[in-house]
XYZ file of C-alpha atoms in Angstrom:
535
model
C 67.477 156.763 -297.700
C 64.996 159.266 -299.173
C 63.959 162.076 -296.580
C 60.349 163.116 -296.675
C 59.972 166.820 -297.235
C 56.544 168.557 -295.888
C 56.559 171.876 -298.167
C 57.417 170.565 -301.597
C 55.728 173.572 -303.055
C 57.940 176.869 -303.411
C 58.437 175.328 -299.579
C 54.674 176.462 -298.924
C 52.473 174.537 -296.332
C 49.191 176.536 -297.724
C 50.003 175.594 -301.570
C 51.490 172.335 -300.653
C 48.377 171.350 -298.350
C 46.382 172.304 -301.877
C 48.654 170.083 -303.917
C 48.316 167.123 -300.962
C 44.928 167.596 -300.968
C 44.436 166.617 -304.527
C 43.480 162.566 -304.087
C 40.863 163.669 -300.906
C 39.358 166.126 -303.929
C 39.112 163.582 -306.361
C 37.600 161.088 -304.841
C 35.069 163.212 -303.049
C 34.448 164.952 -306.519
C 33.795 161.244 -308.438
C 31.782 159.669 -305.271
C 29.520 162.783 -304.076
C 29.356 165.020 -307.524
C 29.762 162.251 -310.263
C 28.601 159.446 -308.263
C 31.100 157.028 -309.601
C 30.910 153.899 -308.224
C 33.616 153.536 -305.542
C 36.135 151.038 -306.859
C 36.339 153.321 -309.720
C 36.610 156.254 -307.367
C 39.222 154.743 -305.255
C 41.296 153.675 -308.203
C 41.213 157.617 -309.642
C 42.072 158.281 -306.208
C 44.867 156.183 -306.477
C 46.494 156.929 -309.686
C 45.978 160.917 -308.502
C 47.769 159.907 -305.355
C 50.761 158.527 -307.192
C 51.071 161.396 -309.578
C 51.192 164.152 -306.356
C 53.699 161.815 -304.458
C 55.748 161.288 -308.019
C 55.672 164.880 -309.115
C 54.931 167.309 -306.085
C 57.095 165.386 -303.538
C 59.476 163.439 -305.660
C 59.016 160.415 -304.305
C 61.070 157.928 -306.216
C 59.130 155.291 -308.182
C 60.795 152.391 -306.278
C 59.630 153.213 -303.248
C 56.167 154.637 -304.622
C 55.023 151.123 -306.389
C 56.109 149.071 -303.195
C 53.878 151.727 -300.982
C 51.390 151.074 -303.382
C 51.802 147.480 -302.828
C 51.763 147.062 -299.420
C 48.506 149.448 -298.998
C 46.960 147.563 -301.199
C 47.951 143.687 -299.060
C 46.537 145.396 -296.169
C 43.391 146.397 -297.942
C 43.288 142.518 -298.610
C 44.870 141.660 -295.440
C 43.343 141.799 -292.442
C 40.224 144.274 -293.637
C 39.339 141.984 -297.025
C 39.540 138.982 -295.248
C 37.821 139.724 -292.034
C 34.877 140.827 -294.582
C 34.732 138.102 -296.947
C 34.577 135.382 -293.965
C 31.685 137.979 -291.953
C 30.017 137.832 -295.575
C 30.650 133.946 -295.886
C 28.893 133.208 -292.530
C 25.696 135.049 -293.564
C 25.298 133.114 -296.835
C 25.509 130.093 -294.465
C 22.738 131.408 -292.771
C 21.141 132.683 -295.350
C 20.982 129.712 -297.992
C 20.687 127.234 -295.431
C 17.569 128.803 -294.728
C 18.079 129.251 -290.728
C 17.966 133.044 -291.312
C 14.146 133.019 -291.362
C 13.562 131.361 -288.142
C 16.490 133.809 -286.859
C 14.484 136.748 -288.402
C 11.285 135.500 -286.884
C 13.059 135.097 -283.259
C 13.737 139.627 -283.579
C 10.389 140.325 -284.866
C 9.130 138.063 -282.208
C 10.971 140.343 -279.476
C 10.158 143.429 -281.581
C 8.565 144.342 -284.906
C 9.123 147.605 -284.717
C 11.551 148.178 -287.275
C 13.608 151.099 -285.056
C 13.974 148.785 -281.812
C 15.619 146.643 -284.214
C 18.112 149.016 -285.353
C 18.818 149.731 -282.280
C 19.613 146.226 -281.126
C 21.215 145.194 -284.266
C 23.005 148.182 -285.876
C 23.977 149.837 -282.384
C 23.969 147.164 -279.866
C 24.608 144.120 -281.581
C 27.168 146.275 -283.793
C 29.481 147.667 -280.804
C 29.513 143.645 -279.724
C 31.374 142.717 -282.717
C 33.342 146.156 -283.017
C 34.051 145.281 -279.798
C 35.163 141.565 -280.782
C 36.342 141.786 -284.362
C 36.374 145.343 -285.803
C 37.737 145.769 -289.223
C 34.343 145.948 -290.979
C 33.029 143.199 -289.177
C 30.118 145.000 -287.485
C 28.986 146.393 -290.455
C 28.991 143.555 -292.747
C 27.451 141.216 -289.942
C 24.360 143.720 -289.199
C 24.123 145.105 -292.466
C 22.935 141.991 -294.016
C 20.656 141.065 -291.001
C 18.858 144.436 -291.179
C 18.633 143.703 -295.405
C 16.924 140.077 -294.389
C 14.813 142.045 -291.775
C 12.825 144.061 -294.383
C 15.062 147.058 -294.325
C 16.347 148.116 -298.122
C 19.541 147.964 -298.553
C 20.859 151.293 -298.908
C 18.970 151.995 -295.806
C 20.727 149.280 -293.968
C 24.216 150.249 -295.424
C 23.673 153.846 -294.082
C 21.868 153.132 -290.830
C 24.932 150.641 -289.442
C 27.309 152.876 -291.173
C 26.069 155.295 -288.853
C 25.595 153.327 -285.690
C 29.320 151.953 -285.900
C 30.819 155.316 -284.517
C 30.193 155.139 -280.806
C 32.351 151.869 -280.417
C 35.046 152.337 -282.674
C 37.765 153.905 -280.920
C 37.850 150.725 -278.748
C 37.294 148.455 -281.405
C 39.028 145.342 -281.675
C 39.527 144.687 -277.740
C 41.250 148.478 -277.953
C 43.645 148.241 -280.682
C 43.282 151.673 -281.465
C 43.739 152.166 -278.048
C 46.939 150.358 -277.218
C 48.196 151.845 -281.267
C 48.100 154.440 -279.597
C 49.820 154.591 -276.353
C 52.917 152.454 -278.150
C 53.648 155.268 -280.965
C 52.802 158.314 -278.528
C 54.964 156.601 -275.457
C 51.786 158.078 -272.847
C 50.231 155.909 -270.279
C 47.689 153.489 -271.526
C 45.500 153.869 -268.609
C 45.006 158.163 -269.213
C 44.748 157.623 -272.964
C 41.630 155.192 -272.150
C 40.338 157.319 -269.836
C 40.594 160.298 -272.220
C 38.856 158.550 -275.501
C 36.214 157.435 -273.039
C 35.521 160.913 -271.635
C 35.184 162.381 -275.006
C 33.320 159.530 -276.292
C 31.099 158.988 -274.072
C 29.086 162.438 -274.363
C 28.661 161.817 -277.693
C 27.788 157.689 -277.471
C 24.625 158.741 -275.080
C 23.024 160.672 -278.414
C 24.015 158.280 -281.194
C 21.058 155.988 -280.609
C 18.940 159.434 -280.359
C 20.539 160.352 -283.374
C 19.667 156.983 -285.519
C 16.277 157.009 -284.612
C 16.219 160.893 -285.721
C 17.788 159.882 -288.963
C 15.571 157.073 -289.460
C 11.997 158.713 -288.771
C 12.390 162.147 -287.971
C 11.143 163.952 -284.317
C 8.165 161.984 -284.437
C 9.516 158.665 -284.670
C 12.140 159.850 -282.407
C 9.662 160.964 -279.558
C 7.286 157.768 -279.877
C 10.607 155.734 -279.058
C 12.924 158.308 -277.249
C 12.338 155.998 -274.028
C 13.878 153.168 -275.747
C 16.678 155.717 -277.321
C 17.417 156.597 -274.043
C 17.902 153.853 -272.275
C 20.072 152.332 -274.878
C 21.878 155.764 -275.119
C 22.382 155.687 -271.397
C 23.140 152.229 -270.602
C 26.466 152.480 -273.537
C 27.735 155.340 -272.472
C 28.135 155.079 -268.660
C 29.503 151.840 -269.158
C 31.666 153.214 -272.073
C 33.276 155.753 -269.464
C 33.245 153.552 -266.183
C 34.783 151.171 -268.008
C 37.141 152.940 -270.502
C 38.627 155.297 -266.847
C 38.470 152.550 -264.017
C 38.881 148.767 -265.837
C 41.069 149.180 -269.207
C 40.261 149.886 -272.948
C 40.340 145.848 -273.814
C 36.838 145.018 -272.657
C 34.835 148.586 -272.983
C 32.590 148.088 -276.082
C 32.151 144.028 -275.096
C 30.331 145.446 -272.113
C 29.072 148.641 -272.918
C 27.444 146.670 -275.919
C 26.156 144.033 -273.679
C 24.718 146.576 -271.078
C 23.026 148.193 -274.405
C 21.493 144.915 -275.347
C 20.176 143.734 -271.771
C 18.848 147.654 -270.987
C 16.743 147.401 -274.316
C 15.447 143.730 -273.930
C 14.560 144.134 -270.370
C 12.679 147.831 -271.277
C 10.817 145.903 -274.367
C 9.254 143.735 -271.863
C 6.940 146.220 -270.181
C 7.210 149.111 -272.706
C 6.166 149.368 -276.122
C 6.448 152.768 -278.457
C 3.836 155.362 -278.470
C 2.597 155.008 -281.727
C 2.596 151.192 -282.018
C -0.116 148.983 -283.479
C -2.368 147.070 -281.583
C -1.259 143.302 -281.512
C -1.903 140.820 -279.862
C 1.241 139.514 -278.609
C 1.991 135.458 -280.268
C 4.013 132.504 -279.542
C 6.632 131.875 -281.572
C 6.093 128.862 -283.814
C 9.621 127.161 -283.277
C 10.985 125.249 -280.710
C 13.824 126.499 -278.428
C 16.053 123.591 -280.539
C 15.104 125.481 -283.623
C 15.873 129.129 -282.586
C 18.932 128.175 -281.242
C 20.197 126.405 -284.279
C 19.262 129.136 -286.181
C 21.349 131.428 -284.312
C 24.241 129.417 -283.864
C 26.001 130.799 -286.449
C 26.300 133.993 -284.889
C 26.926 132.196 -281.467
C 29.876 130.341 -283.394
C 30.834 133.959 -284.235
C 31.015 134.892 -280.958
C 32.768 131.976 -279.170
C 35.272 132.118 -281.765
C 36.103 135.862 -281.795
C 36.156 135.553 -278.035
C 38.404 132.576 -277.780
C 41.027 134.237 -280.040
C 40.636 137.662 -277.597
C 41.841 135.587 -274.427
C 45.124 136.598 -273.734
C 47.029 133.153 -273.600
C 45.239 131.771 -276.912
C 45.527 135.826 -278.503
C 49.536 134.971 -277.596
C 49.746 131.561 -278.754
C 48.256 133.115 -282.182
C 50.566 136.059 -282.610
C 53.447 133.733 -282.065
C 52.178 132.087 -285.408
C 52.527 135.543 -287.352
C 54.687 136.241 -290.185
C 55.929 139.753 -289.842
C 57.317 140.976 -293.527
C 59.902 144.066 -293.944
C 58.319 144.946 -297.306
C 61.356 145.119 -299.825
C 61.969 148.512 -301.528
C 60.163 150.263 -298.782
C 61.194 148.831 -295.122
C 63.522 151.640 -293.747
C 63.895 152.981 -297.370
C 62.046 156.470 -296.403
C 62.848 158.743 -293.328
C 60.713 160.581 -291.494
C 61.716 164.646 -291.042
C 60.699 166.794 -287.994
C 58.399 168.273 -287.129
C 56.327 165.264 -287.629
C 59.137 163.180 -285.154
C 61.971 164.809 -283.017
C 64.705 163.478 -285.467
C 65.100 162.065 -288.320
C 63.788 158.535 -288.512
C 63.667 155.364 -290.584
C 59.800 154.497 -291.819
C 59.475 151.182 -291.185
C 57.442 149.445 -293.402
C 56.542 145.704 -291.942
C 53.273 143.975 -293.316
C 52.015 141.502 -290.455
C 50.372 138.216 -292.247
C 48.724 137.163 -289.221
C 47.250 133.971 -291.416
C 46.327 132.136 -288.128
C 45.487 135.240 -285.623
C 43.515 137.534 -287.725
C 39.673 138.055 -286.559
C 38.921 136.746 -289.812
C 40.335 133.434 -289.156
C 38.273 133.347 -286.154
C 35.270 134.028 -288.302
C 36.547 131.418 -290.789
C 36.408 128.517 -288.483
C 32.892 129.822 -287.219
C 31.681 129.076 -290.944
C 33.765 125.578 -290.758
C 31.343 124.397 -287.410
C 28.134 126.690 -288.309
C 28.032 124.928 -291.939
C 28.034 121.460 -289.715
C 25.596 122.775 -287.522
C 22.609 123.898 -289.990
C 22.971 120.962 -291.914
C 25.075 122.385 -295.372
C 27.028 119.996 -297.073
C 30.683 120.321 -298.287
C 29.643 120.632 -301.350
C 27.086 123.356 -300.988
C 29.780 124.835 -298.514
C 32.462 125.453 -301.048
C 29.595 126.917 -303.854
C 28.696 129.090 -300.516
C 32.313 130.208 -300.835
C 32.587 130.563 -304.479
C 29.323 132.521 -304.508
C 30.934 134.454 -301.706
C 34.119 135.321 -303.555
C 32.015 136.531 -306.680
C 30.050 139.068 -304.719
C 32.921 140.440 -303.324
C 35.135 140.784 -306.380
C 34.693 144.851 -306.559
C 34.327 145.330 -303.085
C 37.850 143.446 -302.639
C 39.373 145.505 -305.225
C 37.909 148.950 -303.448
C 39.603 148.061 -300.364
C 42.874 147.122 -302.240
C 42.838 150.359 -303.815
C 41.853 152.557 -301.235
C 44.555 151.351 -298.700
C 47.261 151.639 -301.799
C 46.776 155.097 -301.932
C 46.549 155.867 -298.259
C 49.818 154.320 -298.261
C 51.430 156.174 -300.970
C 50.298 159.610 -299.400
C 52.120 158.443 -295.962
C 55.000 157.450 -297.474
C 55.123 160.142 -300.231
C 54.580 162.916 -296.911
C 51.448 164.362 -298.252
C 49.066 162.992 -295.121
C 52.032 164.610 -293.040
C 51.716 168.304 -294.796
C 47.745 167.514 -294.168
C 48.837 167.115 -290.444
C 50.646 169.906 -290.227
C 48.234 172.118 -291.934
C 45.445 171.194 -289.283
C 48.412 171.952 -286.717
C 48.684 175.495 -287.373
C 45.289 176.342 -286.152
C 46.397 177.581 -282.435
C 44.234 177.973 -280.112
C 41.347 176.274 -282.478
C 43.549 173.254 -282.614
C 41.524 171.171 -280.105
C 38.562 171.376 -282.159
C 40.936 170.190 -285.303
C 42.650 167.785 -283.396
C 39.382 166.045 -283.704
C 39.110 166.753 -287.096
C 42.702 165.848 -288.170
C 41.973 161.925 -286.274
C 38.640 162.228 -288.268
C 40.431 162.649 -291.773
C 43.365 160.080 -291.017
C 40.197 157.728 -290.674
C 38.335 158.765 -293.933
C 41.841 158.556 -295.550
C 42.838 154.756 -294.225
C 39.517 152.951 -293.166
C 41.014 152.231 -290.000
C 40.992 154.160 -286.656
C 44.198 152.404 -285.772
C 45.895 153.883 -288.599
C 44.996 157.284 -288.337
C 46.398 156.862 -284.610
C 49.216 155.787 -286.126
C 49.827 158.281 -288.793
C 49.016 161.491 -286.577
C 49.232 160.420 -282.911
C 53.131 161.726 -282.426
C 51.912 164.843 -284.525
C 49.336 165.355 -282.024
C 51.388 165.089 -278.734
C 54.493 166.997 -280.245
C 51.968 170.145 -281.631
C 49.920 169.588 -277.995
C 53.330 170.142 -276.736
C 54.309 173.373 -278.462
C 50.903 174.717 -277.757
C 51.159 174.146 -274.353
C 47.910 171.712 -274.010
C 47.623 168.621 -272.952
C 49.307 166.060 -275.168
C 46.732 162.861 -273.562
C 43.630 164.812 -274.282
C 45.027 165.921 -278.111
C 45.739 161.980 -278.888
C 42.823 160.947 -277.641
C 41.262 163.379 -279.780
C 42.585 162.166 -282.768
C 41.004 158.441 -281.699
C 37.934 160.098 -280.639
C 37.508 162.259 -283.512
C 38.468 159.522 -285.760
C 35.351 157.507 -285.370
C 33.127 159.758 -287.398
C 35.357 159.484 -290.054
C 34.751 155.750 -290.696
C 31.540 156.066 -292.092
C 32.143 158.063 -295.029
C 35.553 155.813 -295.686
C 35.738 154.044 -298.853
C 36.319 150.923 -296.965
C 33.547 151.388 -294.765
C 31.088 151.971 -297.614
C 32.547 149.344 -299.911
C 31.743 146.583 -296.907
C 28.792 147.946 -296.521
C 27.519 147.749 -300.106
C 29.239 144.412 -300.740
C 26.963 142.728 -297.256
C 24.112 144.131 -298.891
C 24.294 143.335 -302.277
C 23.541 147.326 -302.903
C 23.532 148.762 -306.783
C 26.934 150.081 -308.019
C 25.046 153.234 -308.662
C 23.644 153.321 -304.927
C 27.169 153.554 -303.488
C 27.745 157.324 -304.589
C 24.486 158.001 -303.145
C 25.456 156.437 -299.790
C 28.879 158.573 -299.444
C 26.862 161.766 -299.459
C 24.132 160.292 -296.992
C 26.592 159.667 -294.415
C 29.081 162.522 -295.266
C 26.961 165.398 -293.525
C 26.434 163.258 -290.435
C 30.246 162.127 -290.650
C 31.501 165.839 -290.512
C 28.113 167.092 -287.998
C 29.472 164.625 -285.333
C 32.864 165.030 -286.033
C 32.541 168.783 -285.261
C 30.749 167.723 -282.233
C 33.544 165.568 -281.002
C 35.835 168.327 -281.529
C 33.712 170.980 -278.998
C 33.720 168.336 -276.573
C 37.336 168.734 -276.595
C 37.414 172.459 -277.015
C 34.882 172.019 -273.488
C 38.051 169.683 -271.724
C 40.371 172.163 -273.111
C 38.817 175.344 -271.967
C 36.357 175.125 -270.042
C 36.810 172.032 -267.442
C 40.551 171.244 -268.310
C 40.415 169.556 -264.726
C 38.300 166.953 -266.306
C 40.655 165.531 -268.625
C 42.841 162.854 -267.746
């Protein structure tokens, strides 16, 4: 068994945190400076990432290429898949031509192009977050804002940006729950805790989009709507998150969102709207609801494989793989774990339980409802697959090398280098769940890779080891915008230009690492200030 070593460098953690660093370097250097396009980023990134785990840490090349592998079947499997089928079910809708009357149905409620982001991007968003996760929420109202009017890199960036507030309870909680199984804490205080530091921060992101979006004029002509949206998420975020459970906090949050916006619309209107006079809608109630029924589809199905019996009945069908060469092959050195201990490596095919199976069968009954024939339904898919060829191979490549930096120890010298901050280290907590998040795509993975690091340095530190994990969820959700899988979904749903995708990484990067810092002195408040607050 190889053991992991954390100071490869002259047995340095500042030198070897510079030679760790390396891949993070590269690929922000190609995507923000060079403006590569990002499945050529993320394959530098990768090849960097092997040669610092091969040469720095000494990572034998058998159990490099299978870390490589397995990254890389993740990146396919569940993230790839759950995008392809969200992708799948918008050509549907698109090339069917239902997505016209569907447009038609938002403009009729509002056609002012902010209220929509704010019912589609935020609202609409955290509901399938909430449901799916994985990319799901992005690629879903990504491509509705694109067939709304809105360009596409402005759609990419604006959902990018609006899928923060939900994330940490994406999923029905599986960051959550991640969480509490690695760290061994109560489920119940790590819920509450996310939600408390969330929640601050979920009441400004709607604020915050409509800032981005038109500046402090825009933002004042619709601050009411802002507002209530703002206000209606978060308080249900935290009532939720502390008194019910983690499972159903963005579904309702999201929902509360939705009905506080529709219901405002109705006797409201922005400040500096045109004149109009207000029209019917020149469909039938038959029509409208065809045309959204493959997003209702999307729904039912998502929802029917998050009740518990059928979510058990599902998981029963999953094919759990010990990943040869790397399964128990590696072991894992304190500090990062109390004692030396096997890394297990075991890839989970869920083939029948994954969201995007749900999503799949959606497309199966939504291609039967608008009308599409077989035919036309497997050129959909073909069309589909085409599209998606580079965004497929970004996600492949960016999970491989997230992998080989876990396995290799270099994320785990990261760790520790964020761990020697002392009595800073509740702002960096934040920061640390933020940059396991850029590095994997995935909230639940950056739980996984730094949630005992978090409770064992909370520990020594004397702080509160619930507060510093659910930091590192919390914190975690501003890295997913500027993530390579994030971006890659979001420019694959939109059919952006290769060339636009650099350009998109350094839109979202300064708001990634502004909020991110925010999420960290809302735990440096819990910490400090009102540590009888925390859970």
């Amino acid at each position: 068994m190889w053991p992991q070593t954390y100071t490869p460098v002259a047995d340095s953690l500042p030198l070897s945190t510079l030679i760790a660093a390396i891949p993070i370097f590269v690929l922000l250097f190609l995507l923000g400076v060079k403006r590569k396009a990002a499945w050529i980023s993320s394959l530098v990134g990768l090849a960097s990432a092997a040669l610092v785990a091969a040469l720095a840490y000494g990572m034998p090349l058998g159990r490099l290429v299978p870390a490589a592998a397995m990254g890389a079947a993740f990146g396919l499997w569940p993230i790839g898949w759950v995008v392809f089928t969200a992708v799948l079910l918008y050509r549907i809708t698109l090339e069917s031509g239902k997505f016209e009357l569907l447009k038609d149905s938002i403009a009729h409620l509002s056609d002012d192009k902010r209220l929509q982001v704010l019912l589609i991007a935020f609202a609409f968003g955290a509901f399938v977050e909430g449901a799916a996760g994985f990319g799901t929420p992005v690629a879903v109202a990504a491509t509705m804002l694109t067939q709304l009017g809105f360009t596409p890199f402005y759609a990419a960036g604006l959902c990018l940006l609006a899928n923060t507030a939900p994330v940490a309870f994406g999923s029905l909680a599986i960051p959550i729950f991640t969480l509490a199984g690695l760290t061994g804490l109560p489920l119940d205080r790590i819920s509450a805790s996310v939600g408390r530091i969330c929640a601050p921060v979920s009441l400004i992101v709607p604020a915050y989009l409509m800032l981005v979006m038109s500046g402090w004029s825009g933002l004042r002509a619709v601050f009411p709507a802002a507002a209530v949206c703002g206000v209606a998420f978060a308080v249900t975020q935290f009532f939720v998150s502390n008194f019910i459970g983690p499972q159903l906090t963005d579904i309702l949050s999201s929902i509360a969102a939705m009905g506080a916006i529709v219901l405002l619309t109705r006797f409201w209107k922005p400040r500096d709207a045109k004149p109009s006079v207000r029209r019917e809608l020149p469909h039938t109630g038959g029509r409208l609801l065809n045309a959204w029924s493959p997003y209702i589809l999307l729904v039912l199905f998502v929802s029917l494989w998050s009740y518990p019996p059928m979510t058990a009945w599902l998981k029963a069908h999953d094919q759990l793989i010990n990943w040869p060469g790397l399964h128990n092959t590696i072991a894992r050195m304190p500090p990062i774990v109390a004692q030396a201990t096997p890394y297990a490596a075991v890839f989970n095919f869920s083939w029948l339980s994954a969201s995007g199976t749900a999503c799949l069968f959606a497309t199966f009954f939504a291609a039967l409802a608008v009308g599409m024939s077989p035919a036309r339904y497997v050129r959909t898919i073909a069309h589909t697959a085409k599209q998606l060829a580079l965004a497929e191979l970004t996600l492949a490549a960016v999970l491989a090398m997230a992998y080989v930096m876990n396995y290799s120890g270099a994320t785990a010298t990261l760790g520790l280098a964020f761990a020697t901050t002392g009595v800073l280290f509740p702002f960096f907590s934040a920061l640390l769940g933020w940059l396991g998040v850029f590095l994997t795509g995935s909230d639940t993975s950056a739980n996984a890779l730094f949630g005992t690091l978090q409770v064992v340095t909370a520990n020594k530190l004397a702080m509160n080891p619930v507060l510093m994990a659910g930091a590192n969820s919390a914190g975690g959700v501003m890295g997913k915008m500027i993530s390579l899988t994030s971006i890659a979904v979001a420019a694959a749903a939109t059919s952006m230009k290769r060339e636009d995708e650099s350009l998109l990484f350094r839109f979202t990067f300064k708001h990634s690492v502004l909020l991110a810092s925010l999420i960290g002195l809302v735990v440096m408040f819990y910490t400090y200030v009102m540590p009888a607050w925390a859970p």
